[in-house]
Tab-separated table of C-alpha atoms in Angstrom:
chain	number	residue	atom	x	y	z
H	1	MET	CA	111.680	-31.986	69.591
H	2	GLY	CA	110.040	-33.696	66.675
H	3	LYS	CA	106.532	-33.025	65.176
H	4	ARG	CA	103.528	-35.263	65.925
H	5	ASP	CA	102.016	-37.478	63.269
H	6	ASN	CA	98.461	-36.058	62.713
H	7	ARG	CA	97.676	-38.090	59.574
H	8	VAL	CA	94.326	-40.005	59.313
H	9	ALA	CA	93.781	-43.233	57.353
H	10	TYR	CA	91.489	-42.736	54.252
H	11	ILE	CA	89.181	-45.589	53.217
H	12	ASN	CA	87.425	-45.675	49.822
H	13	PRO	CA	83.708	-46.213	50.574
H	14	ILE	CA	82.940	-47.946	47.259
H	15	ALA	CA	85.762	-50.428	47.782
H	16	ALA	CA	84.602	-51.040	51.345
H	17	ALA	CA	81.022	-51.738	50.203
H	18	ARG	CA	82.236	-54.205	47.586
H	19	ALA	CA	84.330	-55.922	50.211
H	20	ARG	CA	81.332	-56.275	52.541
H	21	GLY	CA	79.224	-58.000	49.885
H	22	PRO	CA	75.466	-57.705	49.109
H	23	VAL	CA	73.292	-56.286	51.886
H	24	GLN	CA	70.322	-58.398	52.985
H	25	GLY	CA	67.199	-56.209	52.356
H	26	SER	CA	64.300	-56.232	54.798
H	27	GLY	CA	61.511	-55.557	52.172
H	28	PRO	CA	60.534	-57.073	48.831
H	29	THR	CA	62.666	-56.391	45.808
H	30	ILE	CA	61.708	-55.562	42.234
H	31	GLN	CA	62.212	-59.174	41.228
H	32	ASP	CA	59.758	-60.268	43.873
H	33	TYR	CA	57.182	-57.773	42.493
H	34	LEU	CA	57.648	-58.972	38.925
H	35	SER	CA	57.466	-62.659	39.929
H	36	ARG	CA	54.271	-62.204	41.979
H	37	PRO	CA	51.453	-64.722	41.450
H	38	ARG	CA	48.930	-63.463	38.903
H	39	PRO	CA	45.337	-64.728	38.358
H	40	THR	CA	44.411	-66.441	35.146
H	41	TRP	CA	41.641	-65.317	32.771
H	42	GLU	CA	39.212	-67.872	34.213
H	43	GLU	CA	39.834	-66.645	37.763
H	44	LEU	CA	39.175	-63.068	36.633
H	45	LYS	CA	35.835	-64.104	35.089
H	46	GLU	CA	34.831	-65.788	38.323
H	47	GLN	CA	35.650	-62.647	40.327
H	48	LEU	CA	33.570	-60.468	37.999
H	49	GLU	CA	30.611	-62.839	38.258
H	50	LYS	CA	30.846	-62.729	42.052
H	51	LYS	CA	30.730	-58.928	41.957
H	52	LYS	CA	27.636	-59.015	39.744
H	53	LYS	CA	25.952	-61.456	42.108
H	54	GLY	CA	26.662	-59.095	44.995
H	55	SER	CA	24.935	-56.251	43.181
H	56	ARG	CA	21.967	-58.505	42.396
H	57	ALA	CA	21.662	-59.426	46.045
H	58	LEU	CA	21.517	-55.735	46.942
H	59	ALA	CA	18.808	-55.157	44.352
H	60	ASP	CA	16.808	-58.060	45.733
H	61	PHE	CA	17.128	-56.633	49.240
H	62	GLU	CA	15.864	-53.238	48.059
H	63	ASP	CA	12.890	-54.850	46.328
H	64	LYS	CA	11.953	-56.703	49.501
H	65	MET	CA	12.146	-53.515	51.546
H	66	ASN	CA	9.954	-51.704	49.018
H	67	GLU	CA	7.343	-54.462	49.222
H	68	ARG	CA	7.291	-54.190	53.015
H	69	TRP	CA	6.819	-50.450	52.844
H	70	ARG	CA	4.013	-50.847	50.344
H	71	LYS	CA	2.224	-53.304	52.603
H	72	GLU	CA	2.553	-50.990	55.580
H	73	LEU	CA	1.220	-48.059	53.559
H	74	ALA	CA	-1.771	-50.081	52.399
H	75	LYS	CA	-2.568	-51.025	56.013
H	76	ASN	CA	-2.350	-47.436	57.171
H	77	ARG	CA	-4.627	-46.302	54.337
H	78	GLU	CA	-7.213	-48.906	55.239
H	79	LYS	CA	-7.118	-47.787	58.849
H	80	MET	CA	-7.526	-44.125	57.939
H	81	LEU	CA	-10.325	-44.782	55.481
H	82	GLY	CA	-12.121	-47.101	57.892
H	83	GLY	CA	-11.865	-44.491	60.659
H	84	SER	CA	-13.308	-41.804	58.430
H	85	GLU	CA	-16.221	-44.047	57.428
H	86	LYS	CA	-16.937	-44.820	61.056
H	87	ASP	CA	-16.953	-41.111	61.890
H	88	LYS	CA	-19.426	-40.484	59.084
H	89	GLU	CA	-21.733	-43.223	60.334
H	90	GLU	CA	-21.602	-41.847	63.875
H	91	LYS	CA	-22.475	-38.370	62.628
H	92	LYS	CA	-25.449	-39.738	60.684
H	93	ASP	CA	-26.718	-41.584	63.742
H	94	LYS	CA	-26.483	-38.433	65.847
H	95	LYS	CA	-28.407	-36.409	63.253
H	96	GLU	CA	-31.182	-39.022	63.108
H	97	LYS	CA	-31.494	-39.043	66.913
H	98	LYS	CA	-31.765	-35.248	66.978
H	99	LYS	CA	-34.496	-35.317	64.324
H	100	LYS	CA	-36.508	-37.896	66.290
H	101	GLU	CA	-36.204	-35.802	69.457
H	102	LYS	CA	-37.403	-32.700	67.609
H	103	LYS	CA	-40.417	-34.531	66.236
H	104	LYS	CA	-41.370	-35.735	69.700
H	105	SER	CA	-41.034	-32.244	71.170
H	106	SER	CA	-43.100	-30.768	68.298
H	107	ARG	CA	-45.904	-33.298	68.969
H	108	HIS	CA	-46.008	-32.398	72.651
H	109	SER	CA	-45.998	-28.688	71.880
H	110	SER	CA	-48.759	-28.982	69.237
H	111	SER	CA	-51.421	-29.561	71.913
H	112	SER	CA	-50.313	-26.536	73.911
H	113	SER	CA	-49.920	-24.415	70.797
H	114	SER	CA	-53.589	-24.936	69.763
H	115	SER	CA	-54.744	-22.974	72.806
H	116	SER	CA	-52.325	-20.160	72.190
H	117	SER	CA	-52.804	-20.089	68.414
H	118	SER	CA	-55.224	-17.170	68.562
H	119	ASP	CA	-52.809	-15.096	70.610
H	120	SER	CA	-49.943	-16.006	68.359
H	121	SER	CA	-51.948	-15.124	65.228
H	122	SER	CA	-52.647	-11.624	66.549
H	123	SER	CA	-49.036	-11.179	67.582
H	124	SER	CA	-47.830	-12.530	64.228
H	125	SER	CA	-50.071	-10.086	62.355
H	126	SER	CA	-48.685	-7.169	64.385
H	127	GLU	CA	-45.153	-8.415	63.791
H	128	SER	CA	-45.814	-8.697	60.063
H	129	ASP	CA	-47.112	-5.096	60.016
H	130	ASP	CA	-44.000	-3.917	61.861
H	131	GLU	CA	-41.791	-5.759	59.399
H	132	ASP	CA	-43.625	-4.182	56.444
H	133	GLU	CA	-43.132	-0.712	57.917
H	134	LYS	CA	-39.454	-1.391	58.459
H	135	LYS	CA	-39.074	-2.573	54.868
H	136	THR	CA	-40.761	0.566	53.510
H	137	VAL	CA	-38.494	2.784	55.641
H	138	LYS	CA	-35.429	0.929	54.409
H	139	LYS	CA	-36.537	1.314	50.782
H	140	LYS	CA	-37.021	5.062	51.251
H	141	ARG	CA	-33.584	5.388	52.783
H	142	LYS	CA	-32.016	3.462	49.909
H	143	ARG	CA	-33.787	5.703	47.379
H	144	LYS	CA	-32.539	8.827	49.159
H	145	LYS	CA	-28.987	7.504	49.211
H	146	SER	CA	-29.113	6.573	45.527
H	147	SER	CA	-30.518	10.007	44.593
H	148	SER	CA	-27.827	11.769	46.666
H	149	ARG	CA	-25.128	9.663	45.009
H	150	ARG	CA	-26.457	10.471	41.560
H	151	ALA	CA	-26.527	14.185	42.386
H	152	SER	CA	-22.941	14.042	43.690
H	153	ASP	CA	-21.846	12.148	40.568
H	154	SER	CA	-23.554	14.690	38.292
H	155	SER	CA	-21.950	17.613	40.190
H	156	GLU	CA	-18.543	15.947	39.887
H	157	ASP	CA	-19.068	15.451	36.158
H	158	GLU	CA	-20.039	19.112	35.746
H	159	SER	CA	-16.994	20.277	37.707
H	160	ASP	CA	-14.756	18.049	35.554
H	161	ALA	CA	-16.313	19.477	32.375
H	162	GLU	CA	-15.801	23.056	33.596
H	163	SER	CA	-12.199	22.377	34.524
H	164	LYS	CA	-11.587	20.851	31.081
H	165	LYS	CA	-13.138	23.912	29.385
H	166	ARG	CA	-10.925	26.242	31.420
H	167	LYS	CA	-7.846	24.272	30.484
H	168	ARG	CA	-8.789	24.431	26.808
H	169	ILE	CA	-9.360	28.209	26.992
H	170	LYS	CA	-5.973	28.693	28.684
H	171	GLU	CA	-4.224	26.537	26.085
H	172	GLU	CA	-5.860	28.473	23.238
H	173	GLY	CA	-4.844	31.824	24.826
H	174	ASP	CA	-1.259	30.606	25.212
H	175	ARG	CA	-1.217	29.490	21.581
H	176	ASP	CA	-2.517	32.890	20.424
H	177	LYS	CA	0.164	34.670	22.455
H	178	ASP	CA	2.886	32.460	20.974
H	179	GLU	CA	1.613	33.123	17.438
H	180	LYS	CA	1.515	36.906	18.050
H	181	SER	CA	5.060	36.915	19.412
H	182	ARG	CA	6.265	34.894	16.414
H	183	ARG	CA	4.552	37.275	14.002
H	184	GLY	CA	6.149	40.312	15.733
H	185	LYS	CA	9.583	38.689	15.507
H	186	ARG	CA	9.085	37.960	11.821
H	187	LYS	CA	8.003	41.562	11.133
H	188	ALA	CA	11.012	42.938	13.014
H	189	GLU	CA	13.352	40.664	11.055
H	190	ARG	CA	11.763	41.702	7.750
H	191	SER	CA	11.985	45.417	8.633
H	192	TYR	CA	15.615	44.999	9.688
H	193	LYS	CA	16.424	43.219	6.432
H	194	GLY	CA	14.612	45.942	4.372
H	195	SER	CA	16.470	48.744	6.165
H	196	SER	CA	19.808	47.025	5.666
H	197	SER	CA	19.066	46.497	1.946
H	198	GLU	CA	18.002	50.141	1.570
H	199	SER	CA	21.161	51.377	3.308
H	200	SER	CA	23.302	49.187	1.039
H	201	ALA	CA	21.423	50.544	-2.042
H	202	ASP	CA	21.957	54.123	-0.860
H	203	SER	CA	25.659	53.513	-0.328
H	204	ASP	CA	25.901	52.013	-3.819
H	205	ASP	CA	24.136	55.056	-5.286
H	206	ASP	CA	26.513	57.426	-3.476
H	207	GLU	CA	29.528	55.547	-4.761
H	208	ALA	CA	28.182	55.673	-8.311
H	209	VAL	CA	27.579	59.423	-8.051
H	210	GLU	CA	31.102	60.038	-6.745
H	211	ALA	CA	32.591	57.923	-9.546
H	212	LYS	CA	30.631	59.937	-12.104
H	213	LYS	CA	31.832	63.199	-10.551
H	214	LYS	CA	35.447	62.014	-10.695
H	215	LYS	CA	35.062	61.043	-14.353
H	216	ARG	CA	33.538	64.420	-15.183
H	217	SER	CA	36.331	66.295	-13.387
H	218	SER	CA	39.001	64.252	-15.135
H	219	GLU	CA	37.341	64.808	-18.530
H	220	GLU	CA	37.067	68.550	-17.899
H	221	LYS	CA	40.749	68.699	-16.957
H	222	GLU	CA	41.728	66.901	-20.144
H	223	LYS	CA	39.601	69.211	-22.246
H	224	PHE	CA	41.092	72.250	-20.568
H	225	THR	CA	44.658	71.069	-21.102
H	226	VAL	CA	43.976	70.227	-24.714
H	227	ARG	CA	42.557	73.701	-25.357
H	228	HIS	CA	45.351	75.406	-23.421
H	229	PHE	CA	48.174	73.596	-25.123
H	230	THR	CA	46.742	73.707	-28.635
H	231	SER	CA	47.176	77.501	-28.586
H	232	PHE	CA	50.909	77.064	-27.716
H	233	PRO	CA	53.308	74.885	-29.801
H	234	ILE	CA	54.449	72.236	-27.190
H	235	SER	CA	55.453	68.659	-27.757
H	236	ARG	CA	53.383	65.742	-26.485
H	237	GLN	CA	55.983	64.653	-23.906
H	238	SER	CA	56.025	68.010	-22.248
H	239	ALA	CA	52.225	68.109	-22.247
H	240	ASN	CA	52.060	64.733	-20.519
H	241	LYS	CA	54.569	65.878	-17.908
H	242	ILE	CA	52.469	68.888	-17.127
H	243	LEU	CA	49.361	66.757	-16.765
H	244	TRP	CA	51.136	64.388	-14.343
H	245	ALA	CA	52.329	67.328	-12.313
H	246	GLU	CA	48.803	68.776	-12.107
H	247	GLN	CA	47.408	65.482	-11.025
């Protein structure tokens, strides 16, 4: 049996698009945007002037509103001030009425007070005496309090002075102790230095004595050898050898 033909037809998309022709676009093209109607210079000036007029209208509206608010504030101030003045007048009237009533009551009471004036005078004199006694007692109490305060203040001052003196004495004693300790340390250091110097001097003296002794012994040996070998005829080389051997 023969094979099936599975081949598929191939179409070039670019060639197919060219064959279809230009596609009708739904939106505006670039040419439409470039050829759009543009305003002239005069039309632009008119638009700018209209914008400025709009801003002026807004400013005028704000000025009108401010004037209204000012008028309302002035009215409210007048009301408040007028109310306060009225309250003051009412208070004055009330005070005057009270004064008139007091005068009337004092006139009525003057007639009754004449009869009781003698009694009141005696009572007033006794009251005045009582008040004088009270004042004298109060003065005495004040004097006692002031004297007690002064005494307490003086005692406090004395205690402060004593405490200060004690502190000074303690400080002076501490200073004396510190000075004594310093002096003792200095003396100990000086004595230690003197002893060390004396020991070094003694050691130097001992060394010098030993050196002198060695010199004397060496000189005595030389003298002895010279005397011993002068009695016998020996050459100098042999004498030196003998000396080296003895040493």
